[in-house]
Structure formats: structure tokens, C-alpha cells
PDB file of N, CA and C in Angstrom:
ATOM      1  N   UNK J 210       0.675  -1.212  -0.184  1.00 94.00           N
ATOM      2  CA  UNK J 210       0.116  -0.309   0.098  1.00 94.00           C
ATOM      3  C   UNK J 210       0.635   1.180   0.157  1.00 94.00           C
ATOM      4  N   UNK J 211       0.153   1.654  -0.945  1.00 94.00           N
ATOM      5  CA  UNK J 211       0.997   3.654  -1.230  1.00 94.00           C
ATOM      6  C   UNK J 211       0.485   4.915  -0.599  1.00 94.00           C
ATOM      7  N   UNK J 212       0.487   5.523  -0.081  1.00 93.00           N
ATOM      8  CA  UNK J 212      -0.114   7.468   0.200  1.00 93.00           C
ATOM      9  C   UNK J 212       0.338   7.890  -0.351  1.00 93.00           C
ATOM     10  N   UNK J 213      -0.499   8.357  -1.613  1.00 93.00           N
ATOM     11  CA  UNK J 213       0.166   9.660  -2.199  1.00 93.00           C
ATOM     12  C   UNK J 213      -0.409  11.197  -1.900  1.00 93.00           C
ATOM     13  N   UNK J 214      -0.205  11.094  -0.879  1.00 89.00           N
ATOM     14  CA  UNK J 214      -1.296  12.412  -0.321  1.00 89.00           C
ATOM     15  C   UNK J 214      -2.827  12.404  -0.779  1.00 89.00           C
ATOM     16  N   UNK J 215      -2.830  14.073  -1.759  1.00 89.00           N
ATOM     17  CA  UNK J 215      -4.504  14.182  -2.696  1.00 89.00           C
ATOM     18  C   UNK J 215      -3.973  13.204  -3.427  1.00 89.00           C
ATOM     19  N   UNK J 216      -3.215  12.288  -4.784  1.00 93.00           N
ATOM     20  CA  UNK J 216      -3.814  11.825  -5.000  1.00 93.00           C
ATOM     21  C   UNK J 216      -4.429  10.112  -4.818  1.00 93.00           C
ATOM     22  N   UNK J 217      -4.541  10.318  -3.350  1.00 94.00           N
ATOM     23  CA  UNK J 217      -5.171   8.708  -3.251  1.00 94.00           C
ATOM     24  C   UNK J 217      -4.496   7.538  -2.372  1.00 94.00           C
ATOM     25  N   UNK J 218      -4.593   6.920  -3.309  1.00 95.00           N
ATOM     26  CA  UNK J 218      -3.554   5.720  -2.054  1.00 95.00           C
ATOM     27  C   UNK J 218      -3.839   4.075  -3.768  1.00 95.00           C
ATOM     28  N   UNK J 219      -3.023   3.578  -3.252  1.00 96.00           N
ATOM     29  CA  UNK J 219      -2.688   2.878  -4.228  1.00 96.00           C
ATOM     30  C   UNK J 219      -2.122   1.027  -3.817  1.00 96.00           C
ATOM     31  N   UNK J 220      -2.618   0.114  -4.119  1.00 96.00           N
ATOM     32  CA  UNK J 220      -2.780  -1.381  -3.056  1.00 96.00           C
ATOM     33  C   UNK J 220      -2.668  -2.339  -4.318  1.00 96.00           C
ATOM     34  N   UNK J 221      -2.418  -3.919  -3.915  1.00 95.00           N
ATOM     35  CA  UNK J 221      -2.604  -4.616  -4.470  1.00 95.00           C
ATOM     36  C   UNK J 221      -3.663  -5.124  -4.009  1.00 95.00           C
ATOM     37  N   UNK J 222      -4.583  -5.474  -4.657  1.00 91.00           N
ATOM     38  CA  UNK J 222      -5.649  -6.059  -4.147  1.00 91.00           C
ATOM     39  C   UNK J 222      -5.533  -8.032  -3.914  1.00 91.00           C
ATOM     40  N   UNK J 223      -6.125  -8.650  -3.186  1.00 90.00           N
ATOM     41  CA  UNK J 223      -5.943  -9.889  -2.934  1.00 90.00           C
ATOM     42  C   UNK J 223      -5.328 -10.713  -3.936  1.00 90.00           C
ATOM     43  N   UNK J 224      -6.099 -10.260  -5.557  1.00 93.00           N
ATOM     44  CA  UNK J 224      -5.510 -11.108  -6.952  1.00 93.00           C
ATOM     45  C   UNK J 224      -4.391 -10.432  -7.099  1.00 93.00           C
ATOM     46  N   UNK J 225      -3.853  -9.789  -6.728  1.00 93.00           N
ATOM     47  CA  UNK J 225      -2.356  -9.100  -7.121  1.00 93.00           C
ATOM     48  C   UNK J 225      -2.572  -8.139  -8.152  1.00 93.00           C
ATOM     49  N   UNK J 226      -3.989  -7.108  -8.118  1.00 95.00           N
ATOM     50  CA  UNK J 226      -4.002  -6.718  -9.294  1.00 95.00           C
ATOM     51  C   UNK J 226      -3.469  -4.894  -8.292  1.00 95.00           C
ATOM     52  N   UNK J 227      -3.239  -3.784  -8.911  1.00 97.00           N
ATOM     53  CA  UNK J 227      -2.518  -2.704  -8.951  1.00 97.00           C
ATOM     54  C   UNK J 227      -4.286  -1.849  -8.324  1.00 97.00           C
ATOM     55  N   UNK J 228      -4.605  -1.249  -7.427  1.00 96.00           N
ATOM     56  CA  UNK J 228      -6.132  -1.215  -7.118  1.00 96.00           C
ATOM     57  C   UNK J 228      -5.780   0.722  -6.875  1.00 96.00           C
ATOM     58  N   UNK J 229      -6.163   1.690  -7.471  1.00 96.00           N
ATOM     59  CA  UNK J 229      -6.090   3.475  -7.197  1.00 96.00           C
ATOM     60  C   UNK J 229      -7.237   3.608  -6.531  1.00 96.00           C
ATOM     61  N   UNK J 230      -7.344   3.556  -5.671  1.00 95.00           N
ATOM     62  CA  UNK J 230      -8.550   4.376  -4.897  1.00 95.00           C
ATOM     63  C   UNK J 230      -8.269   5.883  -4.775  1.00 95.00           C
ATOM     64  N   UNK J 231      -9.221   6.569  -5.109  1.00 94.00           N
ATOM     65  CA  UNK J 231      -8.988   7.955  -5.011  1.00 94.00           C
ATOM     66  C   UNK J 231      -9.290   9.471  -3.876  1.00 94.00           C
ATOM     67  N   UNK J 232      -8.903   9.830  -2.996  1.00 90.00           N
ATOM     68  CA  UNK J 232      -9.011  10.446  -1.965  1.00 90.00           C
ATOM     69  C   UNK J 232      -9.559  11.444  -2.859  1.00 90.00           C
ATOM     70  N   UNK J 233     -10.288  12.349  -1.134  1.00 87.00           N
ATOM     71  CA  UNK J 233     -11.250  13.778  -1.571  1.00 87.00           C
ATOM     72  C   UNK J 233     -11.042  14.959  -1.701  1.00 87.00           C
ATOM     73  N   UNK J 234     -10.429  15.886  -2.645  1.00 90.00           N
ATOM     74  CA  UNK J 234     -10.224  17.522  -2.712  1.00 90.00           C
ATOM     75  C   UNK J 234     -10.210  17.926  -1.619  1.00 90.00           C
ATOM     76  N   UNK J 235      -9.416  18.716  -0.996  1.00 92.00           N
ATOM     77  CA  UNK J 235      -9.897  19.486   0.137  1.00 92.00           C
ATOM     78  C   UNK J 235      -8.423  20.905   0.011  1.00 92.00           C
ATOM     79  N   UNK J 236      -8.924  21.732   0.753  1.00 93.00           N
ATOM     80  CA  UNK J 236      -7.995  22.771   0.858  1.00 93.00           C
ATOM     81  C   UNK J 236      -6.908  22.013   1.995  1.00 93.00           C
ATOM     82  N   UNK J 237      -6.175  22.230   1.453  1.00 91.00           N
ATOM     83  CA  UNK J 237      -4.646  21.431   2.910  1.00 91.00           C
ATOM     84  C   UNK J 237      -4.081  22.848   3.504  1.00 91.00           C
ATOM     85  N   UNK J 238      -4.221  22.591   4.700  1.00 93.00           N
ATOM     86  CA  UNK J 238      -4.179  23.661   5.296  1.00 93.00           C
ATOM     87  C   UNK J 238      -2.227  23.201   6.532  1.00 93.00           C
ATOM     88  N   UNK J 239      -2.984  21.753   6.502  1.00 91.00           N
ATOM     89  CA  UNK J 239      -1.072  21.798   7.612  1.00 91.00           C
ATOM     90  C   UNK J 239      -1.256  19.353   7.287  1.00 91.00           C
ATOM     91  N   UNK J 240      -0.544  18.667   6.196  1.00 90.00           N
ATOM     92  CA  UNK J 240      -0.449  17.547   5.812  1.00 90.00           C
ATOM     93  C   UNK J 240       0.362  16.752   6.560  1.00 90.00           C
ATOM     94  N   UNK J 241       1.156  17.354   7.222  1.00 89.00           N
ATOM     95  CA  UNK J 241       1.736  16.280   8.766  1.00 89.00           C
ATOM     96  C   UNK J 241       0.857  15.533   9.560  1.00 89.00           C
ATOM     97  N   UNK J 242       0.964  14.068   9.346  1.00 88.00           N
ATOM     98  CA  UNK J 242       0.749  13.377  10.167  1.00 88.00           C
ATOM     99  C   UNK J 242      -0.270  12.910   9.279  1.00 88.00           C
ATOM    100  N   UNK J 243      -0.938  13.458   7.795  1.00 90.00           N
ATOM    101  CA  UNK J 243      -2.559  12.591   7.417  1.00 90.00           C
ATOM    102  C   UNK J 243      -1.671  11.235   6.698  1.00 90.00           C
ATOM    103  N   UNK J 244      -0.520  11.149   6.949  1.00 91.00           N
ATOM    104  CA  UNK J 244      -0.302   9.137   7.074  1.00 91.00           C
ATOM    105  C   UNK J 244      -0.791   8.927   7.629  1.00 91.00           C
ATOM    106  N   UNK J 245      -0.401   8.698   9.109  1.00 90.00           N
ATOM    107  CA  UNK J 245      -0.974   8.489  10.387  1.00 90.00           C
ATOM    108  C   UNK J 245      -2.351   8.864  10.291  1.00 90.00           C
ATOM    109  N   UNK J 246      -3.100   9.398  10.005  1.00 91.00           N
ATOM    110  CA  UNK J 246      -4.412   9.669  10.346  1.00 91.00           C
ATOM    111  C   UNK J 246      -5.367   9.230   9.140  1.00 91.00           C
ATOM    112  N   UNK J 247      -4.106   8.107   8.128  1.00 94.00           N
ATOM    113  CA  UNK J 247      -4.883   6.956   7.416  1.00 94.00           C
ATOM    114  C   UNK J 247      -4.773   5.378   7.802  1.00 94.00           C
ATOM    115  N   UNK J 248      -3.766   5.454   8.505  1.00 93.00           N
ATOM    116  CA  UNK J 248      -3.749   4.576   9.152  1.00 93.00           C
ATOM    117  C   UNK J 248      -4.453   3.688  10.034  1.00 93.00           C
ATOM    118  N   UNK J 249      -3.733   4.720  11.017  1.00 91.00           N
ATOM    119  CA  UNK J 249      -4.501   4.963  12.772  1.00 91.00           C
ATOM    120  C   UNK J 249      -6.782   4.422  12.346  1.00 91.00           C
ATOM    121  N   UNK J 250      -6.676   5.268  10.829  1.00 90.00           N
ATOM    122  CA  UNK J 250      -9.016   4.980  10.759  1.00 90.00           C
ATOM    123  C   UNK J 250      -8.806   3.822   9.878  1.00 90.00           C
ATOM    124  N   UNK J 251      -7.280   3.028   9.196  1.00 93.00           N
ATOM    125  CA  UNK J 251      -7.778   1.546   8.164  1.00 93.00           C
ATOM    126  C   UNK J 251      -7.649   0.825   9.940  1.00 93.00           C
ATOM    127  N   UNK J 252      -6.757   0.681  10.424  1.00 92.00           N
ATOM    128  CA  UNK J 252      -6.530   0.075  11.763  1.00 92.00           C
ATOM    129  C   UNK J 252      -8.037  -0.633  12.496  1.00 92.00           C
ATOM    130  N   UNK J 253      -8.502   0.732  12.800  1.00 88.00           N
ATOM    131  CA  UNK J 253      -9.317   0.604  13.540  1.00 88.00           C
ATOM    132  C   UNK J 253     -10.660   0.583  12.749  1.00 88.00           C
ATOM    133  N   UNK J 254     -10.808   0.959  11.129  1.00 89.00           N
ATOM    134  CA  UNK J 254     -11.353   0.010  10.412  1.00 89.00           C
ATOM    135  C   UNK J 254     -11.979  -2.293  10.505  1.00 89.00           C
ATOM    136  N   UNK J 255     -10.496  -2.292  10.095  1.00 90.00           N
ATOM    137  CA  UNK J 255     -10.434  -2.920  10.766  1.00 90.00           C
ATOM    138  C   UNK J 255     -10.013  -3.859  11.523  1.00 90.00           C
ATOM    139  N   UNK J 256     -10.068  -3.318  12.601  1.00 89.00           N
ATOM    140  CA  UNK J 256      -9.962  -3.754  13.586  1.00 89.00           C
ATOM    141  C   UNK J 256     -11.363  -4.097  14.588  1.00 89.00           C
ATOM    142  N   UNK J 257     -12.914  -3.202  14.303  1.00 80.00           N
ATOM    143  CA  UNK J 257     -13.793  -3.420  14.362  1.00 80.00           C
ATOM    144  C   UNK J 257     -14.465  -3.558  13.823  1.00 80.00           C
ATOM    145  N   UNK J 258     -14.862  -3.446  12.204  1.00 67.00           N
ATOM    146  CA  UNK J 258     -15.461  -3.689  11.662  1.00 67.00           C
ATOM    147  C   UNK J 258     -15.483  -5.156   9.854  1.00 67.00           C
ATOM    148  N   UNK J 259     -14.479  -5.905  10.248  1.00 65.00           N
ATOM    149  CA  UNK J 259     -14.097  -7.390  10.024  1.00 65.00           C
ATOM    150  C   UNK J 259     -14.654  -7.684   8.854  1.00 65.00           C
ATOM    151  N   UNK J 260     -15.912  -8.388   8.147  1.00 68.00           N
ATOM    152  CA  UNK J 260     -15.056  -8.999   6.991  1.00 68.00           C
ATOM    153  C   UNK J 260     -16.325  -7.550   6.203  1.00 68.00           C
ATOM    154  N   UNK J 261     -17.568  -6.845   7.241  1.00 76.00           N
ATOM    155  CA  UNK J 261     -18.513  -6.520   6.576  1.00 76.00           C
ATOM    156  C   UNK J 261     -18.431  -5.470   5.408  1.00 76.00           C
ATOM    157  N   UNK J 262     -17.510  -4.418   5.776  1.00 83.00           N
ATOM    158  CA  UNK J 262     -17.294  -4.072   4.625  1.00 83.00           C
ATOM    159  C   UNK J 262     -16.103  -5.001   3.557  1.00 83.00           C
ATOM    160  N   UNK J 263     -15.921  -4.077   2.340  1.00 87.00           N
ATOM    161  CA  UNK J 263     -14.593  -4.211   1.768  1.00 87.00           C
ATOM    162  C   UNK J 263     -13.301  -3.759   1.687  1.00 87.00           C
ATOM    163  N   UNK J 264     -12.352  -4.343   1.565  1.00 91.00           N
ATOM    164  CA  UNK J 264     -11.540  -3.234   1.656  1.00 91.00           C
ATOM    165  C   UNK J 264     -10.919  -1.996   1.239  1.00 91.00           C
ATOM    166  N   UNK J 265     -12.233  -2.253   0.333  1.00 92.00           N
ATOM    167  CA  UNK J 265     -11.649  -0.265  -0.632  1.00 92.00           C
ATOM    168  C   UNK J 265     -12.265   0.698  -0.023  1.00 92.00           C
ATOM    169  N   UNK J 266     -13.999  -0.288   0.584  1.00 90.00           N
ATOM    170  CA  UNK J 266     -14.585   0.796   1.104  1.00 90.00           C
ATOM    171  C   UNK J 266     -13.594   1.282   2.628  1.00 90.00           C
ATOM    172  N   UNK J 267     -12.764   0.018   3.002  1.00 92.00           N
ATOM    173  CA  UNK J 267     -12.473   0.575   4.553  1.00 92.00           C
ATOM    174  C   UNK J 267     -11.341   1.686   3.711  1.00 92.00           C
ATOM    175  N   UNK J 268     -10.145   1.565   2.692  1.00 94.00           N
ATOM    176  CA  UNK J 268      -9.229   2.797   2.137  1.00 94.00           C
ATOM    177  C   UNK J 268      -9.873   4.248   1.835  1.00 94.00           C
ATOM    178  N   UNK J 269     -11.498   3.928   1.305  1.00 92.00           N
ATOM    179  CA  UNK J 269     -11.845   4.901   1.103  1.00 92.00           C
ATOM    180  C   UNK J 269     -12.332   5.791   2.123  1.00 92.00           C
ATOM    181  N   UNK J 270     -13.255   5.150   3.356  1.00 91.00           N
ATOM    182  CA  UNK J 270     -13.190   6.218   4.551  1.00 91.00           C
ATOM    183  C   UNK J 270     -11.852   6.592   5.188  1.00 91.00           C
ATOM    184  N   UNK J 271     -10.401   5.928   5.158  1.00 92.00           N
ATOM    185  CA  UNK J 271      -9.573   5.998   5.612  1.00 92.00           C
ATOM    186  C   UNK J 271      -9.024   7.788   4.703  1.00 92.00           C
ATOM    187  N   UNK J 272      -9.215   7.348   3.614  1.00 93.00           N
ATOM    188  CA  UNK J 272      -9.012   8.684   2.789  1.00 93.00           C
ATOM    189  C   UNK J 272      -9.775   9.602   3.281  1.00 93.00           C
ATOM    190  N   UNK J 273     -10.892   9.756   3.298  1.00 91.00           N
ATOM    191  CA  UNK J 273     -12.036  11.053   4.619  1.00 91.00           C
ATOM    192  C   UNK J 273     -10.703  11.211   5.669  1.00 91.00           C
ATOM    193  N   UNK J 274     -10.971  10.209   5.790  1.00 90.00           N
ATOM    194  CA  UNK J 274     -10.556  10.748   7.366  1.00 90.00           C
ATOM    195  C   UNK J 274      -9.580  11.564   7.335  1.00 90.00           C
ATOM    196  N   UNK J 275      -8.243  11.103   6.246  1.00 91.00           N
ATOM    197  CA  UNK J 275      -6.896  11.460   6.116  1.00 91.00           C
ATOM    198  C   UNK J 275      -7.145  12.618   5.238  1.00 91.00           C
ATOM    199  N   UNK J 276      -8.231  13.130   4.663  1.00 91.00           N
ATOM    200  CA  UNK J 276      -7.989  14.408   3.949  1.00 91.00           C
ATOM    201  C   UNK J 276      -8.632  15.879   5.498  1.00 91.00           C
ATOM    202  N   UNK J 277     -10.162  14.783   5.740  1.00 89.00           N
ATOM    203  CA  UNK J 277     -10.012  16.061   6.417  1.00 89.00           C
ATOM    204  C   UNK J 277      -8.711  16.740   7.746  1.00 89.00           C
ATOM    205  N   UNK J 278      -8.255  15.576   7.695  1.00 90.00           N
ATOM    206  CA  UNK J 278      -6.657  16.146   9.231  1.00 90.00           C
ATOM    207  C   UNK J 278      -6.250  16.697   8.339  1.00 90.00           C
ATOM    208  N   UNK J 279      -5.937  16.751   7.680  1.00 91.00           N
ATOM    209  CA  UNK J 279      -5.402  18.010   6.551  1.00 91.00           C
ATOM    210  C   UNK J 279      -6.289  19.369   6.444  1.00 91.00           C
ATOM    211  N   UNK J 280      -7.066  19.821   6.807  1.00 90.00           N
ATOM    212  CA  UNK J 280      -8.252  20.755   6.756  1.00 90.00           C
ATOM    213  C   UNK J 280      -7.584  21.529   7.333  1.00 90.00           C
ATOM    214  N   UNK J 281      -7.500  21.192   8.089  1.00 88.00           N
ATOM    215  CA  UNK J 281      -6.705  21.865  10.397  1.00 88.00           C
ATOM    216  C   UNK J 281      -4.874  22.025  10.175  1.00 88.00           C
ATOM    217  N   UNK J 282      -4.749  22.750  11.464  1.00 88.00           N
ATOM    218  CA  UNK J 282      -3.378  22.698  11.424  1.00 88.00           C
ATOM    219  C   UNK J 282      -2.716  21.916  12.834  1.00 88.00           C
ATOM    220  N   UNK J 283      -2.479  21.208  12.820  1.00 77.00           N
ATOM    221  CA  UNK J 283      -1.086  20.201  14.157  1.00 77.00           C
ATOM    222  C   UNK J 283      -1.675  18.837  13.162  1.00 77.00           C
ATOM    223  N   UNK J 284      -0.717  18.121  14.265  1.00 76.00           N
ATOM    224  CA  UNK J 284      -1.723  16.616  13.848  1.00 76.00           C
ATOM    225  C   UNK J 284      -2.100  15.613  14.744  1.00 76.00           C
ATOM    226  N   UNK J 285      -1.797  15.269  15.796  1.00 75.00           N
ATOM    227  CA  UNK J 285      -3.188  15.031  17.199  1.00 75.00           C
ATOM    228  C   UNK J 285      -3.677  15.666  17.003  1.00 75.00           C
ATOM    229  N   UNK J 286      -3.665  16.770  16.779  1.00 71.00           N
ATOM    230  CA  UNK J 286      -5.532  18.043  17.924  1.00 71.00           C
ATOM    231  C   UNK J 286      -5.751  17.681  15.548  1.00 71.00           C
ATOM    232  N   UNK J 287      -5.214  17.451  14.700  1.00 74.00           N
ATOM    233  CA  UNK J 287      -6.097  17.835  13.490  1.00 74.00           C
ATOM    234  C   UNK J 287      -6.962  16.440  13.566  1.00 74.00           C
ATOM    235  N   UNK J 288      -6.836  15.470  13.820  1.00 78.00           N
ATOM    236  CA  UNK J 288      -6.950  14.072  14.340  1.00 78.00           C
ATOM    237  C   UNK J 288      -8.421  14.164  14.235  1.00 78.00           C
ATOM    238  N   UNK J 289      -9.696  13.857  12.874  1.00 76.00           N
ATOM    239  CA  UNK J 289     -10.722  13.567  13.693  1.00 76.00           C
ATOM    240  C   UNK J 289     -11.043  12.367  14.320  1.00 76.00           C
ATOM    241  N   UNK J 290     -12.647  12.823  15.625  1.00 75.00           N
ATOM    242  CA  UNK J 290     -12.158  12.027  16.039  1.00 75.00           C
ATOM    243  C   UNK J 290     -13.226  10.574  16.072  1.00 75.00           C
ATOM    244  N   UNK J 291     -13.544   9.317  16.418  1.00 78.00           N
ATOM    245  CA  UNK J 291     -14.355   8.391  16.074  1.00 78.00           C
ATOM    246  C   UNK J 291     -15.942   8.984  16.055  1.00 78.00           C
ATOM    247  N   UNK J 292     -16.471   9.509  16.070  1.00 81.00           N
ATOM    248  CA  UNK J 292     -17.310  10.116  15.734  1.00 81.00           C
ATOM    249  C   UNK J 292     -17.197  10.612  14.112  1.00 81.00           C
ATOM    250  N   UNK J 293     -16.167  10.742  13.878  1.00 81.00           N
ATOM    251  CA  UNK J 293     -16.695  11.671  12.449  1.00 81.00           C
ATOM    252  C   UNK J 293     -16.683   9.847  11.677  1.00 81.00           C
ATOM    253  N   UNK J 294     -15.872   9.118  12.272  1.00 78.00           N
ATOM    254  CA  UNK J 294     -15.981   7.856  11.427  1.00 78.00           C
ATOM    255  C   UNK J 294     -16.782   6.591  11.597  1.00 78.00           C
ATOM    256  N   UNK J 295     -17.815   7.121  12.229  1.00 76.00           N
ATOM    257  CA  UNK J 295     -18.653   6.485  12.581  1.00 76.00           C
ATOM    258  C   UNK J 295     -19.963   7.144  12.211  1.00 76.00           C
ATOM    259  N   UNK J 296     -19.742   8.163  11.769  1.00 77.00           N
ATOM    260  CA  UNK J 296     -20.870   8.848  11.198  1.00 77.00           C
ATOM    261  C   UNK J 296     -20.708   8.764   9.633  1.00 77.00           C
ATOM    262  N   UNK J 297     -19.595   8.834   8.974  1.00 76.00           N
ATOM    263  CA  UNK J 297     -18.838   8.061   7.961  1.00 76.00           C
ATOM    264  C   UNK J 297     -19.932   6.693   7.225  1.00 76.00           C
ATOM    265  N   UNK J 298     -19.499   6.391   8.428  1.00 75.00           N
ATOM    266  CA  UNK J 298     -19.787   4.535   8.207  1.00 75.00           C
ATOM    267  C   UNK J 298     -21.298   4.368   8.759  1.00 75.00           C
ATOM    268  N   UNK J 299     -22.305   5.970   8.866  1.00 77.00           N
ATOM    269  CA  UNK J 299     -23.498   5.818   9.053  1.00 77.00           C
ATOM    270  C   UNK J 299     -24.195   5.777   7.826  1.00 77.00           C
ATOM    271  N   UNK J 300     -23.355   6.610   6.752  1.00 75.00           N
ATOM    272  CA  UNK J 300     -24.004   7.377   5.598  1.00 75.00           C
ATOM    273  C   UNK J 300     -23.293   6.354   4.578  1.00 75.00           C
ATOM    274  N   UNK J 301     -23.036   5.139   4.809  1.00 70.00           N
ATOM    275  CA  UNK J 301     -22.309   4.651   3.668  1.00 70.00           C
ATOM    276  C   UNK J 301     -23.843   3.724   3.370  1.00 70.00           C
ATOM    277  N   UNK J 302     -23.816   3.362   2.041  1.00 51.00           N
ATOM    278  CA  UNK J 302     -25.300   2.136   2.121  1.00 51.00           C
ATOM    279  C   UNK J 302     -24.685   1.141   2.100  1.00 51.00           C
ATOM    280  N   UNK J 303     -25.663   0.621   2.261  1.00 45.00           N
ATOM    281  CA  UNK J 303     -25.855  -1.624   2.358  1.00 45.00           C
ATOM    282  C   UNK J 303     -25.257  -2.191   1.147  1.00 45.00           C
ATOM    283  N   UNK J 304     -24.554  -1.012  -0.286  1.00 45.00           N
ATOM    284  CA  UNK J 304     -24.032  -1.342  -1.053  1.00 45.00           C
ATOM    285  C   UNK J 304     -22.823  -1.847  -1.478  1.00 45.00           C
ATOM    286  N   UNK J 305     -22.124  -0.684  -0.604  1.00 51.00           N
ATOM    287  CA  UNK J 305     -21.181  -1.538  -0.032  1.00 51.00           C
ATOM    288  C   UNK J 305     -20.281  -2.624   0.177  1.00 51.00           C
ATOM    289  N   UNK J 306     -21.483  -3.016   0.959  1.00 50.00           N
ATOM    290  CA  UNK J 306     -20.769  -4.110   1.981  1.00 50.00           C
ATOM    291  C   UNK J 306     -20.582  -5.483   1.344  1.00 50.00           C
ATOM    292  N   UNK J 307     -19.898  -6.622   1.438  1.00 48.00           N
ATOM    293  CA  UNK J 307     -19.358  -7.188   0.326  1.00 48.00           C
ATOM    294  C   UNK J 307     -20.072  -8.743   0.759  1.00 48.00           C
ATOM    295  N   UNK J 308     -20.796  -8.293  -0.855  1.00 47.00           N
ATOM    296  CA  UNK J 308     -22.099  -9.540  -0.955  1.00 47.00           C
ATOM    297  C   UNK J 308     -22.254 -10.659  -0.065  1.00 47.00           C
ATOM    298  N   UNK J 309     -22.803 -11.720   0.666  1.00 47.00           N
ATOM    299  CA  UNK J 309     -22.806 -12.933   1.087  1.00 47.00           C
ATOM    300  C   UNK J 309     -22.494 -12.674   2.591  1.00 47.00           C
ATOM    301  N   UNK J 310     -22.282 -10.801   3.006  1.00 45.00           N
ATOM    302  CA  UNK J 310     -22.158 -11.233   4.449  1.00 45.00           C
ATOM    303  C   UNK J 310     -23.838 -10.155   4.500  1.00 45.00           C
ATOM    304  N   UNK J 311     -24.059 -10.995   5.756  1.00 43.00           N
ATOM    305  CA  UNK J 311     -25.780 -10.460   5.845  1.00 43.00           C
ATOM    306  C   UNK J 311     -25.678 -10.335   7.490  1.00 43.00           C
ATOM    307  N   UNK J 312     -24.681 -10.106   7.970  1.00 43.00           N
ATOM    308  CA  UNK J 312     -24.668 -10.060  10.122  1.00 43.00           C
ATOM    309  C   UNK J 312     -24.267  -8.644  10.060  1.00 43.00           C
ATOM    310  N   UNK J 313     -24.257  -8.002   9.104  1.00 48.00           N
ATOM    311  CA  UNK J 313     -24.358  -6.622  10.212  1.00 48.00           C
ATOM    312  C   UNK J 313     -26.015  -5.673   9.375  1.00 48.00           C
ATOM    313  N   UNK J 314     -26.009  -4.898  10.066  1.00 51.00           N
ATOM    314  CA  UNK J 314     -27.517  -3.792  10.134  1.00 51.00           C
ATOM    315  C   UNK J 314     -27.352  -3.213   8.911  1.00 51.00           C
ATOM    316  N   UNK J 315     -28.554  -3.225   8.114  1.00 49.00           N
ATOM    317  CA  UNK J 315     -28.094  -2.338   6.993  1.00 49.00           C
ATOM    318  C   UNK J 315     -29.276  -0.613   7.830  1.00 49.00           C
TER     319      UNK J 315
END
């Protein structure tokens, strides 16, 4: 996985294909710590969401967290909180859920 700032993220998917996930364009104030915000969000999603959300969607949400973090000055003080990520998850439609996984409420 390679984070590329405003150009998004590329990673190798399960079949070995390169996958690009673009990030939202924002007006950056301070990009320090954006990669840490991305990795923290991704780790959180992987730990708590299991297989109910496709990996690409976890990466997309992590990009949103990183994008939000660069709109304010500072590092840890600019990181969105858990509520921000929870709201992103609530806003997602069930179409992004992994097919066949019906345990998660939609």
C-alpha cells in the first residue's frame, strides 16, 4: 500500500492487481500526520468492522479521515474523532457491504 497525498492510495488487491483509490480534494492547511491519520483509521476499521465492509471501502473511508485531518493545523489535534468515522460509516449504503455477509445491519 502506498499513500500518495491528494492523489489517493494504491494497493495490491487479493488477486495481485494494482488498485487506485482517489481521495477527496480538500484545501490543505497542514499535511503533517495525514499518513498517520489514514493508517489509524484503516486499522480501526479493520479491527472493528471485520469482513462486513469491503477492503476498498475501508481504504476510501480512511482517505476521508486523512483528507479531513489536513484541513486543520497540527497533527494529533487535527485528527477527526471516532464520531467522525462513525458518521461516515452510517452514511454508507448497504451496497458497499461484502456480498453474502448479512450479519451487519443495513
